[in-house]
XYZ file of C-alpha atoms in Angstrom:
360
model
C 11.607 6.799 -1.613
C 11.685 8.485 1.770
C 14.667 6.623 3.169
C 13.935 7.181 6.856
C 10.426 5.811 6.485
C 11.635 2.883 4.396
C 14.276 2.116 7.022
C 11.585 2.067 9.717
C 9.488 -0.346 7.666
C 12.487 -2.605 7.054
C 13.279 -2.573 10.773
C 9.744 -3.673 11.622
C 9.876 -6.355 8.934
C 12.984 -7.753 10.601
C 11.365 -7.546 14.051
C 8.296 -9.444 12.831
C 10.220 -11.873 10.606
C 8.496 -10.782 7.399
C 11.138 -10.873 4.630
C 8.972 -9.309 1.923
C 5.987 -7.025 1.912
C 3.326 -6.242 -0.690
C 1.874 -2.747 -0.277
C -1.168 -1.868 -2.391
C -2.772 0.908 -0.342
C -2.199 4.166 -2.298
C -1.922 6.146 0.940
C 0.874 3.967 2.293
C 2.606 4.018 -1.080
C 2.438 7.824 -0.976
C 3.804 7.750 2.576
C 6.880 5.871 1.346
C 7.374 7.377 -2.127
C 5.872 10.873 -1.847
C 3.819 10.147 -4.959
C 0.108 9.430 -5.311
C -1.238 6.663 -7.524
C -4.943 6.083 -8.123
C -5.086 2.824 -10.095
C -8.783 2.084 -9.711
C -9.289 -1.624 -10.293
C -5.866 -2.108 -11.878
C -2.818 -3.724 -10.300
C -0.613 -1.559 -8.090
C 1.906 -3.132 -5.703
C 4.997 -1.769 -4.008
C 7.272 -4.697 -3.145
C 9.568 -4.116 -0.163
C 12.190 -6.813 0.458
C 14.692 -7.305 3.228
C 17.415 -7.850 0.615
C 16.776 -4.416 -0.925
C 15.302 -5.708 -4.196
C 12.328 -3.362 -4.049
C 9.977 -2.880 -7.007
C 6.885 -0.898 -7.925
C 4.583 -2.938 -10.161
C 1.837 -0.926 -11.841
C -0.147 -0.485 -15.009
C 1.586 1.484 -17.751
C -1.398 3.856 -17.802
C 0.192 5.438 -14.724
C 3.717 6.361 -15.848
C 6.303 7.460 -13.309
C 8.228 10.472 -14.564
C 10.552 10.914 -11.613
C 13.116 8.796 -9.814
C 11.376 7.139 -6.877
C 14.454 5.205 -5.830
C 12.814 1.895 -6.690
C 12.642 -0.278 -9.815
C 9.433 0.480 -11.723
C 7.865 -2.473 -13.530
C 5.027 -1.779 -15.950
C 2.237 -4.133 -16.946
C -0.621 -3.595 -19.352
C -4.190 -4.811 -19.320
C -3.361 -7.880 -21.434
C -0.443 -9.009 -19.270
C -0.428 -11.613 -16.546
C 0.238 -8.939 -13.946
C 0.403 -11.356 -11.034
C 2.861 -13.510 -12.939
C 5.068 -10.467 -13.459
C 4.728 -9.590 -9.775
C 5.875 -13.112 -8.865
C 9.130 -12.470 -10.728
C 9.924 -9.954 -7.981
C 9.092 -12.206 -5.034
C 10.917 -15.029 -3.314
C 8.135 -17.581 -3.148
C 10.185 -19.757 -0.809
C 9.731 -17.153 1.918
C 6.825 -15.708 3.857
C 4.966 -12.824 2.198
C 3.264 -9.957 4.011
C 0.116 -8.805 2.208
C -1.674 -5.461 2.403
C -5.025 -5.645 4.196
C -6.534 -3.487 1.437
C -5.340 -5.609 -1.492
C -8.234 -6.805 -3.651
C -9.140 -10.404 -2.879
C -9.068 -11.478 -6.532
C -5.427 -10.385 -6.819
C -4.515 -12.223 -3.627
C -6.266 -15.437 -4.648
C -4.608 -15.274 -8.058
C -1.220 -14.855 -6.377
C -1.845 -17.871 -4.142
C -2.880 -19.964 -7.140
C -0.008 -18.993 -9.428
C 2.568 -19.297 -6.648
C 1.163 -22.625 -5.487
C 0.906 -21.296 -1.943
C -1.543 -21.723 0.925
C -2.824 -19.142 3.377
C -0.165 -20.288 5.866
C 2.512 -18.764 3.628
C 1.095 -15.259 4.051
C 0.577 -12.780 6.872
C -1.164 -9.422 7.106
C 1.684 -7.049 6.368
C -0.249 -3.864 7.086
C 0.489 -4.231 10.796
C 4.049 -3.230 9.903
C 3.200 -0.131 7.880
C 0.419 0.871 10.286
C 2.930 0.736 13.137
C 5.365 2.999 11.301
C 2.719 5.444 10.069
C 1.308 5.827 13.586
C 4.547 7.364 14.854
C 4.745 10.814 13.303
C 8.050 12.423 12.397
C 8.859 16.046 13.230
C 8.096 16.895 9.597
C 4.660 15.312 9.866
C 3.919 17.074 13.148
C 4.607 20.434 11.487
C 2.338 19.583 8.563
C -0.450 18.537 10.916
C -0.075 21.720 12.949
C -0.373 23.793 9.782
C -3.461 21.884 8.664
C -5.120 22.320 12.031
C -4.456 26.081 12.056
C -6.489 26.377 8.873
C -9.208 24.237 10.401
C -9.509 26.617 13.331
C -9.919 29.521 10.914
C -12.678 27.535 9.223
C -14.338 26.801 12.572
C -14.417 30.496 13.433
C -15.996 31.244 10.056
C -18.687 28.644 10.722
C -19.378 30.232 14.092
C -19.702 33.671 12.510
C -22.187 32.363 9.939
C -24.582 30.865 12.483
C -26.603 34.100 13.049
C -27.415 34.138 9.323
C -29.566 31.041 9.920
C -28.269 29.172 6.907
C -29.375 25.584 6.482
C -26.932 22.850 7.440
C -26.332 22.191 3.752
C -25.695 25.863 3.029
C -23.198 25.978 5.886
C -21.365 23.042 4.335
C -21.171 24.827 0.989
C -19.728 27.915 2.689
C -17.213 25.707 4.481
C -15.966 24.340 1.159
C -15.331 27.910 -0.010
C -13.346 28.708 3.138
C -11.094 25.687 2.726
C -10.541 26.520 -0.927
C -9.541 30.091 -0.063
C -7.086 28.735 2.520
C -5.435 26.464 -0.035
C -6.787 23.197 1.323
C -7.597 20.448 -1.164
C -11.025 19.271 -0.118
C -12.663 17.822 2.961
C -10.857 15.142 4.980
C -14.307 13.656 5.662
C -17.891 14.676 4.997
C -18.565 17.608 7.361
C -21.166 17.289 10.077
C -23.245 20.397 10.745
C -26.074 19.337 13.040
C -28.715 21.606 14.566
C -30.714 20.698 17.650
C -31.981 17.127 17.772
C -29.975 16.334 14.630
C -26.883 16.521 16.815
C -28.087 13.489 18.754
C -26.963 11.424 15.750
C -23.137 11.332 15.968
C -22.879 10.857 12.189
C -25.786 13.032 11.121
C -26.010 13.587 7.374
C -26.249 17.315 6.751
C -29.707 18.370 5.514
C -31.916 21.435 5.025
C -32.617 22.016 8.720
C -32.495 25.602 9.996
C -31.253 26.505 13.459
C -33.812 27.430 16.135
C -33.437 29.195 19.460
C -32.095 26.840 22.109
C -30.553 24.457 19.575
C -27.144 22.951 20.045
C -24.997 23.241 16.925
C -22.481 20.451 16.423
C -19.755 21.463 13.958
C -17.408 18.576 13.083
C -15.106 19.614 10.230
C -11.761 18.877 8.609
C -9.810 19.284 5.393
C -6.625 18.196 3.634
C -3.614 20.501 3.507
C -0.258 19.411 2.093
C -1.566 15.826 2.123
C -2.392 15.785 5.856
C -5.828 15.727 7.441
C -7.309 18.074 9.990
C -10.326 17.344 12.187
C -12.065 19.042 15.090
C -15.486 19.399 16.672
C -17.047 22.201 18.645
C -20.614 22.556 19.875
C -22.305 25.941 20.163
C -25.785 27.032 21.271
C -28.093 29.441 19.493
C -29.511 32.349 21.548
C -30.101 30.312 24.723
C -29.270 27.056 26.442
C -31.476 25.001 28.754
C -30.234 23.829 32.125
C -30.227 20.244 30.865
C -28.232 21.106 27.744
C -25.806 23.108 29.847
C -25.265 20.118 32.121
C -24.668 17.875 29.113
C -22.151 20.341 27.700
C -20.240 20.795 30.938
C -20.114 17.021 31.383
C -18.631 16.502 27.918
C -16.141 19.317 28.437
C -14.919 17.834 31.704
C -14.690 14.386 30.090
C -12.582 15.896 27.309
C -10.257 17.489 29.853
C -9.947 14.285 31.886
C -9.048 12.234 28.834
C -6.415 14.792 27.841
C -4.959 14.750 31.341
C -4.546 10.962 31.117
C -2.295 11.116 28.046
C 1.331 10.206 28.588
C 3.696 7.562 27.223
C 3.036 4.077 28.538
C -0.640 4.639 29.322
C -3.001 2.207 27.545
C -5.486 3.859 25.212
C -8.223 1.983 27.056
C -7.382 3.999 30.179
C -7.685 7.276 28.278
C -11.078 6.139 27.017
C -12.052 5.216 30.570
C -11.052 8.645 31.879
C -13.736 10.206 29.692
C -16.276 7.387 29.793
C -16.227 6.829 33.540
C -16.884 10.504 34.218
C -19.783 10.641 31.761
C -21.194 7.485 33.353
C -20.778 8.958 36.828
C -22.865 11.937 35.709
C -25.658 9.636 34.543
C -25.107 9.860 30.792
C -23.083 6.703 30.203
C -25.505 5.027 27.808
C -25.588 8.177 25.704
C -21.849 8.138 24.986
C -22.180 5.786 22.058
C -18.754 5.744 20.382
C -15.055 5.436 21.156
C -13.216 8.431 22.592
C -10.943 8.940 19.594
C -9.242 7.769 16.420
C -5.744 7.989 14.972
C -5.118 10.559 12.243
C -2.430 11.606 9.762
C -2.506 11.490 5.983
C -5.965 10.001 6.411
C -8.529 11.330 8.835
C -9.059 7.856 10.275
C -5.910 5.753 10.436
C -5.205 2.433 12.134
C -5.531 2.752 15.905
C -8.084 4.274 18.233
C -8.823 5.464 21.755
C -11.283 2.845 22.920
C -11.969 0.364 25.680
C -10.771 -2.415 23.364
C -7.354 -0.915 22.604
C -4.803 -1.912 25.225
C -1.808 -0.692 23.234
C 0.070 2.062 25.012
C 0.735 5.659 24.058
C 4.096 6.284 22.396
C 5.675 9.610 21.400
C 4.649 10.711 17.924
C 1.223 9.095 17.933
C -1.490 11.460 16.685
C -5.102 10.944 17.688
C -8.352 12.667 18.570
C -10.043 13.086 21.924
C -13.761 13.527 21.256
C -16.208 12.436 23.941
C -19.865 13.129 23.300
C -23.346 12.783 24.743
C -26.337 12.220 22.472
C -29.871 12.448 23.884
C -32.268 11.148 21.201
C -34.737 13.761 20.005
C -33.177 16.430 22.207
C -29.548 17.442 21.977
C -26.084 16.324 20.972
C -22.750 17.617 22.261
C -19.271 16.601 21.115
C -15.944 18.347 21.781
C -12.940 17.150 19.800
C -9.259 18.036 19.973
C -6.332 16.567 18.051
C -3.205 15.693 20.012
C 0.251 14.320 19.343
C 1.907 12.375 22.148
C 5.323 13.579 23.337
C 7.990 12.201 25.665
C 6.236 13.665 28.695
C 2.634 14.242 27.643
C 1.119 15.663 24.493
C 0.820 18.626 22.153
C -2.747 19.829 21.626
C -3.086 20.964 18.021
C -6.178 22.962 18.959
C -6.219 26.439 20.462
C -9.867 27.098 19.662
C -11.976 27.827 22.784
C -14.004 25.016 24.311
C -15.992 26.853 26.957
C -19.766 26.922 26.443
C -20.640 29.576 23.865
C -24.088 31.023 23.164
C -24.394 32.732 19.781
C -26.958 35.524 19.388
């Protein structure tokens, strides 16, 4: 296992008085072991204990051929897997349970252990806390992933004059990522022309760009197990005065949110920096989502930049800043950067230009 990450988890377990932790989320297991498991519906649990008696319980269909620094316990489909898991738990003590663990496994554990809900807590708060604070190694991996994403963004921009459909653009994007050595999308890309961009989560279709359209390009991929993500909005051949005003408003909101980032500042205040400006400009009801989300191995990780999140910025936290304005039936504009908080501010992982760009 990655000892530094395990040590951080154990420290948080001690802080929160959780003596043992059941981790079933494959992403978090990868984070700790550097190995992916995809068990489907079968049992997979990494047991972390304060006394060091850690164990990985999994189906024998997924053999481990390397030393993970943890006892590996195999079960097969005919075994009482939960009963075997219980052999590696101290049922006299509180148990932290993964928020993603299948309910039928959890209920079976409660039944076989003779426990009530009061004997369990959500343990994912511990691993989410640790994963949110990126190490120097993770920062480098995220920087590398984002560099490729900027190359992909430039390629998308260059393709716009060819008047490909949104779907065709997405297919070309997949080729670019493959050529760069990325291993697939980190989320389903959003290529949205004109009024389609007024839907923040538009599903790419066969639309073709028209003069005056905004072009929302929200893309990301996976490189070396870390996600990239960014959004830029372009215009095709011309831009109306109204669309220009929308764009400049979003750009200024993006800059104001970035300027608010520093350790100790609540995420709700960063959200307000963008939202209050957009509201001041008369577009408040058209900014219909939070200002950002956390990111790392997954494109969307626990934590966000929203009015409801009063947690404060800490060094190492990685998140997006992506205000947007969406005028139904008219235009959509979103500008997204990825940042990592530092001791005195932040690193912006994006160098790609944000000024209004008209593509001929």
